[in-house]
XYZ file of C-alpha atoms in Angstrom:
518
model
C 14.139 8.579 17.282
C 14.538 12.062 18.716
C 15.181 12.466 22.420
C 14.080 15.830 23.896
C 15.574 17.184 27.112
C 13.843 19.855 29.201
C 16.101 22.584 30.515
C 14.881 24.675 33.458
C 14.489 27.772 31.278
C 12.542 25.800 28.648
C 10.194 24.187 31.170
C 7.534 26.962 31.193
C 7.408 26.862 27.399
C 6.943 23.088 27.434
C 4.275 23.329 30.136
C 2.354 25.883 28.046
C 2.697 23.724 24.934
C 1.521 20.659 26.829
C -1.471 22.551 28.211
C -2.416 23.650 24.687
C -2.081 20.055 23.492
C -4.270 18.756 26.281
C -6.915 21.397 25.660
C -6.892 20.610 21.954
C -7.229 16.967 22.883
C -10.649 17.719 24.329
C -12.056 18.208 20.807
C -14.473 15.561 19.615
C -15.771 14.399 16.270
C -18.994 15.983 15.035
C -22.127 13.885 14.593
C -21.965 11.895 11.381
C -25.014 13.900 10.358
C -27.313 13.315 7.425
C -24.923 11.073 5.568
C -26.705 9.213 2.788
C -25.784 5.587 2.171
C -24.917 4.726 -1.409
C -23.845 1.669 -3.347
C -21.915 0.872 -6.493
C -23.788 1.063 -9.770
C -24.532 -2.405 -11.121
C -26.148 -1.569 -14.463
C -22.894 -0.663 -16.208
C -22.626 -3.314 -18.920
C -23.578 -0.737 -21.558
C -20.634 1.545 -20.737
C -17.606 1.628 -23.019
C -15.644 -0.480 -20.539
C -18.534 -2.928 -20.199
C -18.877 -3.303 -23.965
C -15.131 -3.739 -24.443
C -15.043 -6.564 -21.903
C -18.361 -8.230 -22.707
C -17.094 -11.016 -24.956
C -14.210 -11.970 -22.655
C -16.438 -11.914 -19.573
C -19.022 -14.083 -21.337
C -16.310 -16.528 -22.423
C -15.008 -16.870 -18.838
C -18.047 -17.071 -16.521
C -17.152 -16.705 -12.857
C -13.546 -15.914 -13.747
C -11.433 -12.782 -13.441
C -9.007 -11.380 -15.976
C -5.822 -10.101 -14.317
C -2.691 -8.312 -15.455
C 0.184 -7.421 -13.131
C 1.331 -3.793 -13.230
C 5.008 -3.695 -12.345
C 6.299 -0.523 -14.010
C 5.448 2.576 -11.966
C 4.638 4.708 -15.018
C 2.205 1.991 -16.147
C 0.513 2.138 -12.754
C -0.008 5.883 -13.117
C -1.181 5.565 -16.728
C -3.689 2.846 -15.824
C -5.387 5.027 -13.222
C -5.555 8.043 -15.521
C -6.951 5.841 -18.282
C -9.662 4.401 -16.057
C -10.641 7.867 -14.866
C -10.810 9.083 -18.461
C -12.740 6.014 -19.650
C -15.347 5.966 -16.866
C -18.889 6.869 -17.877
C -20.955 6.080 -14.776
C -18.797 5.845 -11.657
C -15.370 5.981 -10.046
C -14.970 4.423 -6.583
C -11.551 5.283 -5.195
C -10.178 4.207 -1.805
C -6.660 4.978 -0.509
C -4.570 5.212 2.620
C -2.383 8.051 1.303
C -2.776 10.628 -1.465
C -0.069 13.257 -1.918
C -0.533 16.719 -3.420
C 2.499 16.241 -5.665
C 2.850 15.831 -9.431
C 1.029 12.511 -9.770
C -1.433 13.191 -6.951
C -2.432 16.558 -8.416
C -2.904 15.097 -11.893
C -5.039 12.258 -10.516
C -7.159 14.667 -8.469
C -7.667 16.557 -11.721
C -8.580 13.317 -13.523
C -11.298 12.648 -10.944
C -12.666 16.172 -11.318
C -12.644 15.950 -15.123
C -14.608 12.708 -14.871
C -17.142 14.382 -12.595
C -17.440 17.249 -15.084
C -18.622 14.619 -17.602
C -21.318 13.477 -15.162
C -19.437 10.510 -13.661
C -20.298 9.885 -10.012
C -17.041 9.984 -8.051
C -16.801 8.591 -4.514
C -13.407 9.245 -2.895
C -12.644 7.568 0.446
C -9.346 8.541 2.067
C -7.874 7.526 5.379
C -7.507 10.758 7.327
C -4.067 10.196 8.828
C -2.229 11.598 5.790
C -4.625 14.330 4.620
C -2.822 17.198 6.344
C -2.564 20.139 3.956
C -5.292 18.749 1.674
C -8.336 20.240 3.396
C -8.996 22.953 0.808
C -8.508 20.617 -2.173
C -10.744 17.947 -0.653
C -13.413 20.498 0.260
C -13.253 21.902 -3.280
C -13.683 18.425 -4.791
C -16.472 17.570 -2.354
C -18.339 20.723 -3.386
C -18.621 19.395 -6.943
C -22.165 18.080 -7.495
C -20.870 14.726 -8.767
C -18.054 14.168 -6.243
C -18.451 13.026 -2.660
C -15.423 12.789 -0.367
C -15.416 10.857 2.884
C -12.599 10.744 5.442
C -12.013 7.480 7.228
C -11.464 7.403 10.986
C -10.926 11.177 11.007
C -9.048 13.385 13.415
C -11.123 15.753 15.523
C -8.211 18.191 15.722
C -7.573 19.293 12.143
C -4.576 21.474 13.002
C -3.135 19.630 15.999
C -3.443 15.986 15.082
C -0.905 14.903 17.672
C -3.493 15.919 20.255
C -5.720 13.092 19.023
C -2.856 10.651 19.450
C -2.498 11.925 23.009
C -6.194 11.812 23.889
C -7.637 9.091 21.623
C -4.686 6.859 20.753
C -6.553 3.554 20.728
C -8.824 4.800 17.951
C -6.545 6.918 15.746
C -3.786 4.293 15.873
C -6.045 2.069 13.713
C -5.967 3.055 10.052
C -7.543 2.052 6.735
C -4.668 0.800 4.581
C -6.868 -0.466 1.689
C -6.139 0.613 -1.884
C -8.509 0.264 -4.838
C -9.463 2.244 -7.942
C -12.624 1.020 -9.708
C -14.218 2.385 -12.874
C -17.844 1.702 -13.821
C -17.867 -1.449 -11.663
C -16.110 -3.071 -14.640
C -12.350 -2.666 -14.086
C -10.395 -2.252 -10.859
C -6.812 -1.749 -9.739
C -5.796 -3.327 -6.420
C -2.325 -3.620 -4.942
C 0.311 -1.968 -2.820
C 0.574 1.497 -4.336
C -0.741 4.630 -2.696
C -1.075 7.849 -4.720
C 2.164 9.832 -4.825
C 5.276 10.384 -6.888
C 7.308 7.795 -4.986
C 4.846 5.075 -6.036
C 4.763 6.060 -9.720
C 8.428 6.854 -10.371
C 7.680 10.565 -10.835
C 9.766 13.440 -9.550
C 13.245 13.209 -8.109
C 12.652 11.829 -4.616
C 12.837 8.284 -3.327
C 11.111 5.678 -5.493
C 9.288 2.640 -4.157
C 9.335 -0.797 -5.769
C 5.694 -1.838 -5.850
C 3.102 -4.057 -7.494
C -0.538 -3.685 -8.558
C -2.998 -5.855 -10.452
C -5.575 -4.568 -12.923
C -8.616 -6.846 -12.956
C -11.866 -7.286 -14.858
C -14.669 -9.799 -14.574
C -16.132 -11.533 -11.548
C -13.910 -10.052 -8.834
C -14.806 -6.447 -9.631
C -18.245 -6.774 -8.027
C -16.562 -8.088 -4.863
C -14.214 -5.090 -4.785
C -17.190 -2.747 -5.224
C -19.086 -4.501 -2.424
C -16.050 -4.084 -0.153
C -15.843 -0.404 -1.081
C -19.535 0.036 -0.217
C -18.957 -1.634 3.152
C -16.223 0.870 4.037
C -18.003 3.831 2.438
C -21.110 3.257 4.543
C -19.297 2.236 7.733
C -19.538 4.347 10.913
C -15.867 5.307 10.472
C -16.431 7.089 7.119
C -17.314 10.755 7.728
C -18.554 13.146 5.032
C -15.782 15.615 4.356
C -18.252 18.492 4.641
C -18.877 17.633 8.296
C -15.173 18.043 9.098
C -13.714 20.592 6.684
C -14.477 24.274 6.315
C -16.238 25.074 3.038
C -13.892 25.912 0.182
C -13.172 29.569 -0.404
C -14.530 31.288 -3.511
C -11.113 31.036 -5.153
C -10.390 27.411 -4.204
C -11.197 26.014 -7.643
C -9.142 28.739 -9.328
C -6.174 27.991 -7.066
C -6.469 24.294 -7.884
C -6.652 25.071 -11.609
C -3.532 27.195 -11.296
C -1.725 24.363 -9.497
C -2.741 21.876 -12.193
C -1.512 24.293 -14.868
C 1.763 24.780 -13.015
C 2.289 21.025 -12.733
C 1.443 20.422 -16.389
C 3.835 23.196 -17.483
C 6.760 21.784 -15.543
C 9.254 20.171 -17.988
C 9.758 17.174 -15.708
C 5.998 16.643 -15.464
C 5.579 16.909 -19.230
C 8.333 14.355 -19.765
C 6.811 12.002 -17.210
C 3.287 12.316 -18.643
C 4.641 11.644 -22.136
C 6.495 8.568 -20.910
C 3.328 7.292 -19.212
C 1.326 7.779 -22.408
C 3.934 5.864 -24.384
C 3.936 2.779 -22.182
C 2.578 -0.380 -23.844
C -0.058 -0.608 -21.137
C -1.527 2.722 -22.205
C -1.917 1.810 -25.867
C -3.002 -1.758 -25.097
C -5.740 -0.568 -22.749
C -7.024 1.968 -25.257
C -7.034 -0.582 -28.091
C -8.424 -3.448 -26.014
C -5.252 -5.487 -26.522
C -4.190 -5.773 -22.875
C -3.423 -9.456 -22.247
C -5.518 -10.693 -19.344
C -5.108 -14.053 -17.662
C -8.599 -15.372 -16.889
C -8.485 -17.353 -13.686
C -9.921 -17.815 -10.199
C -9.408 -14.784 -7.953
C -10.517 -14.384 -4.329
C -10.809 -11.029 -2.590
C -9.639 -11.105 1.023
C -10.220 -8.107 3.281
C -10.721 -6.961 6.818
C -14.072 -5.759 8.092
C -14.133 -2.006 8.831
C -15.257 -2.856 12.368
C -11.574 -3.630 12.969
C -11.002 0.128 12.964
C -13.398 0.848 15.796
C -12.392 -1.859 18.250
C -10.648 -5.229 18.456
C -12.670 -7.600 16.310
C -14.190 -10.430 18.331
C -15.171 -12.509 15.302
C -12.163 -14.003 13.479
C -14.133 -14.300 10.249
C -14.037 -10.489 10.013
C -10.257 -10.512 9.579
C -8.310 -10.764 6.344
C -6.058 -13.457 7.820
C -9.030 -15.737 8.434
C -9.877 -15.668 4.727
C -6.290 -15.575 3.500
C -5.144 -18.847 5.047
C -7.955 -21.003 3.575
C -7.590 -19.270 0.207
C -3.910 -20.136 0.093
C -4.400 -23.675 1.344
C -1.632 -25.922 2.633
C 1.836 -24.935 1.435
C 3.716 -28.050 0.375
C 6.899 -27.098 -1.505
C 7.731 -23.391 -1.628
C 6.728 -20.071 -0.110
C 8.202 -16.830 -1.513
C 7.382 -13.652 0.411
C 8.047 -9.999 -0.448
C 7.158 -7.563 2.339
C 8.645 -4.112 2.941
C 7.675 -4.093 6.623
C 8.347 -7.626 7.804
C 7.496 -8.083 11.489
C 6.213 -11.674 11.738
C 5.664 -11.716 15.510
C 5.253 -14.932 17.480
C 2.571 -16.468 15.253
C 4.127 -15.538 11.925
C 7.578 -16.660 12.994
C 6.185 -19.975 14.247
C 4.352 -20.504 10.947
C 7.417 -19.818 8.807
C 9.633 -21.942 11.066
C 7.121 -24.783 10.932
C 7.002 -24.651 7.134
C 10.785 -24.605 6.807
C 11.218 -27.525 9.197
C 8.608 -29.477 7.215
C 10.753 -29.170 4.093
C 9.097 -26.138 2.482
C 11.597 -23.776 0.858
C 10.809 -20.439 2.515
C 12.359 -17.289 1.058
C 11.747 -13.749 2.301
C 12.712 -10.433 0.712
C 12.323 -7.334 2.874
C 13.931 -3.930 3.226
C 17.393 -3.636 4.686
C 18.021 -1.049 7.365
C 19.674 1.013 4.620
C 16.503 1.102 2.467
C 13.667 1.046 5.005
C 11.646 4.262 5.109
C 10.462 3.356 8.625
C 13.629 2.244 10.355
C 11.898 1.540 13.675
C 9.994 -1.296 11.971
C 13.335 -2.900 11.202
C 13.771 -3.518 14.913
C 10.763 -5.853 14.969
C 12.233 -7.838 12.096
C 15.794 -7.844 13.460
C 14.604 -9.457 16.690
C 13.277 -12.447 14.656
C 16.195 -12.942 12.251
C 18.137 -15.476 14.274
C 15.161 -17.792 14.865
C 14.177 -17.718 11.193
C 17.705 -18.401 9.970
C 18.135 -21.204 12.497
C 15.060 -22.946 11.058
C 16.341 -22.667 7.493
C 14.310 -19.679 6.283
C 16.236 -17.787 3.591
C 16.367 -14.037 4.251
C 17.242 -11.341 1.720
C 17.432 -7.594 2.379
C 16.905 -5.038 -0.391
C 20.013 -3.044 -1.359
C 20.058 0.719 -1.960
C 20.239 1.580 -5.680
C 23.810 2.869 -5.466
C 25.172 -0.559 -4.513
C 23.328 -2.739 -6.999
C 23.840 -3.095 -10.725
C 21.221 -1.749 -13.118
C 18.700 -4.505 -13.660
C 15.472 -4.071 -15.613
C 13.583 -7.335 -15.371
C 12.534 -7.589 -11.761
C 9.046 -7.685 -10.293
C 10.460 -5.399 -7.577
C 11.547 -2.568 -9.881
C 15.278 -2.543 -9.350
C 15.818 1.189 -9.784
C 13.662 1.935 -6.755
C 15.235 3.117 -3.541
C 12.937 1.219 -1.176
C 10.810 -1.901 -1.333
C 7.040 -1.406 -1.012
C 5.459 -4.385 -2.814
C 3.364 -6.778 -0.723
C 3.154 -10.150 -2.420
C 3.742 -13.816 -1.694
C 3.406 -17.014 -3.666
C 2.932 -20.656 -2.705
C 3.978 -23.802 -4.569
C 4.329 -21.894 -7.877
C 0.525 -22.012 -8.157
C -1.073 -19.075 -6.370
C -0.050 -15.569 -5.412
C -1.268 -12.758 -3.140
C -1.131 -9.108 -4.267
C -2.519 -6.364 -2.079
C -1.955 -3.953 0.801
C -1.188 -6.495 3.538
C 2.296 -6.266 5.032
C 3.542 -9.325 6.870
C 3.633 -7.322 10.104
C 1.725 -6.808 13.318
C 0.116 -3.536 12.233
C -1.493 -5.155 9.193
C -2.553 -8.204 11.189
C -3.925 -6.480 14.276
C -4.473 -2.738 13.792
C -4.971 -1.562 10.199
C -7.582 -2.732 7.724
C -6.193 -4.376 4.589
C -7.303 -5.978 1.329
C -5.875 -7.956 -1.573
C -6.302 -10.694 -4.151
C -5.401 -14.365 -3.935
C -4.855 -15.312 -7.567
C -4.650 -18.843 -8.945
C -1.875 -18.090 -11.399
C 1.122 -20.366 -11.938
C 2.445 -17.732 -14.366
C 2.516 -14.926 -11.787
C 3.668 -17.218 -8.996
C 6.517 -18.549 -11.146
C 7.475 -14.995 -12.100
C 7.925 -14.142 -8.434
C 9.895 -17.355 -7.917
C 12.105 -16.553 -10.901
C 12.889 -13.183 -9.352
C 14.164 -14.975 -6.250
C 16.116 -17.478 -8.358
C 17.657 -15.035 -10.806
C 17.662 -11.470 -9.513
C 18.158 -11.441 -5.758
C 21.963 -11.553 -5.727
C 21.810 -8.312 -7.726
C 18.983 -6.715 -5.791
C 19.611 -7.785 -2.211
C 22.037 -8.911 0.429
C 21.586 -12.497 1.570
C 21.496 -12.835 5.353
C 23.196 -15.937 6.761
C 24.550 -17.393 9.967
C 28.343 -17.575 10.030
C 30.094 -20.722 11.346
C 30.382 -19.103 14.789
C 26.656 -18.291 14.838
C 26.865 -14.575 14.091
C 24.651 -12.949 11.466
C 26.370 -11.771 8.301
C 25.310 -10.131 5.044
C 26.538 -11.571 1.743
C 27.026 -9.265 -1.217
C 27.409 -11.018 -4.561
C 29.157 -9.407 -7.521
C 31.044 -10.500 -10.628
C 34.208 -10.747 -8.545
C 32.624 -13.069 -5.978
C 31.146 -12.732 -2.500
C 31.813 -10.006 0.040
C 30.855 -10.695 3.649
C 29.673 -7.926 5.955
C 29.684 -8.488 9.693
C 27.374 -5.505 10.359
C 24.360 -4.270 8.454
C 25.828 -2.738 5.287
C 25.083 0.833 4.317
C 24.399 1.895 7.918
C 26.230 3.757 10.670
C 26.937 2.811 14.308
C 24.201 5.090 15.686
C 21.546 3.569 13.407
C 22.526 0.053 14.429
C 22.631 0.943 18.122
C 19.163 2.496 17.880
C 17.750 -0.627 16.240
C 19.331 -2.860 18.902
C 17.750 -0.732 21.626
C 14.335 -0.725 19.964
C 14.404 -4.485 19.379
C 14.266 -5.198 23.127
C 11.371 -2.808 23.831
C 7.772 -4.154 23.974
C 6.674 -2.239 20.862
C 6.331 -5.066 18.349
C 2.522 -4.839 18.444
C 2.754 -1.292 17.069
C 5.009 -2.158 14.126
């Protein structure tokens, strides 16, 4: 957190800035205008993807074929492949899309698909679109691309003004993530679009998880996309953005050429093409597990106001889909803020004899350190009940390890997954925190898959001492962090990898009434 002090000489400047902010805050959203409702194409069985899947779909009526995408380069390759394979439609929905190496190449993949006559519908949450206005306007101007911005900001250049004047609305965001080609194949999971999610570039890398799916569930994902696409919160980009300049397409082409010419980008693209997922998808050899999959999601009405019907919330569908947990519950969540209800649920399970294990970011790896305060305030109660807590280590303090569902070379945990009784597993956008539960919209799959559930359990059994610090209560009741290495255990009495100021800040934040925001 940054604390700002006003000196007497600076006061007039701050007053002028505040006046500008308040005046900007008077801006309002335009009328939604002549927006035309549209729905996913359903007559797509004759497409190349439809034909490739026809025999498997027919052999597994009512079932879904799933394949977990753990490697970040595979996740990038899968999206490019689907964009290149699409013949009728691409429906793409994301919380965040960066204009970096991977984001630029995927924007280009969407445009190339549209050039072939594919209908592209791109729905982006507006909170992270700063700096993208020209690119989005250029894409939206294509006759076969329509861009909509979800819960948009009225102030395009002074977005903080909207937080000042319309906080209750703009604090609610669409966190959903899906990428669907021809209503035949979809990718759902935790990854946004950006280099940190695909292991590209040299910045921080996130450990994440997606699922590629075909079969019955794809129509449900498309129906959910339509619900958001046609909701009152989805504004046509053209109603918000200035029209693209005459050179916008040429500037985008030049940026794509620059990215493709970069040696690092060429090496990354080559590595993505060489992944087994790439060749298996092209050749139709990708191993799919055909099983029962349930889509759980929030209703977009959650964005506009507190939902008064519980059935509109993801949690209301998630709990019945998971059923009663009897033996084990393994949870991976980068932003773990369980709150009163979540803490009570985990404590109740642990006291009933369920083995409850949680992996979340440490203070040293969290990219949103304030969220750590909401988790830190709950640590003692969870440990007291017997919940096992593990905190992700930074890459420089863990051994190289290649076999983990978390992607051990990553600098921060971002996967959102949990498994019950080695039988079923959730993969999606839902963090086990108050923001996902109460403020943002979320989506994900509940998958009946002992194989995937056991894989997550095996990661806890085998890999966590390498990947994470175990958090325990010492004999005198203090919290300590256990680091395991070949030479034995090292005990830390303070959060490892952090400084005194960081820890003091987290202690101060943990007593403030901000948990509902985290």
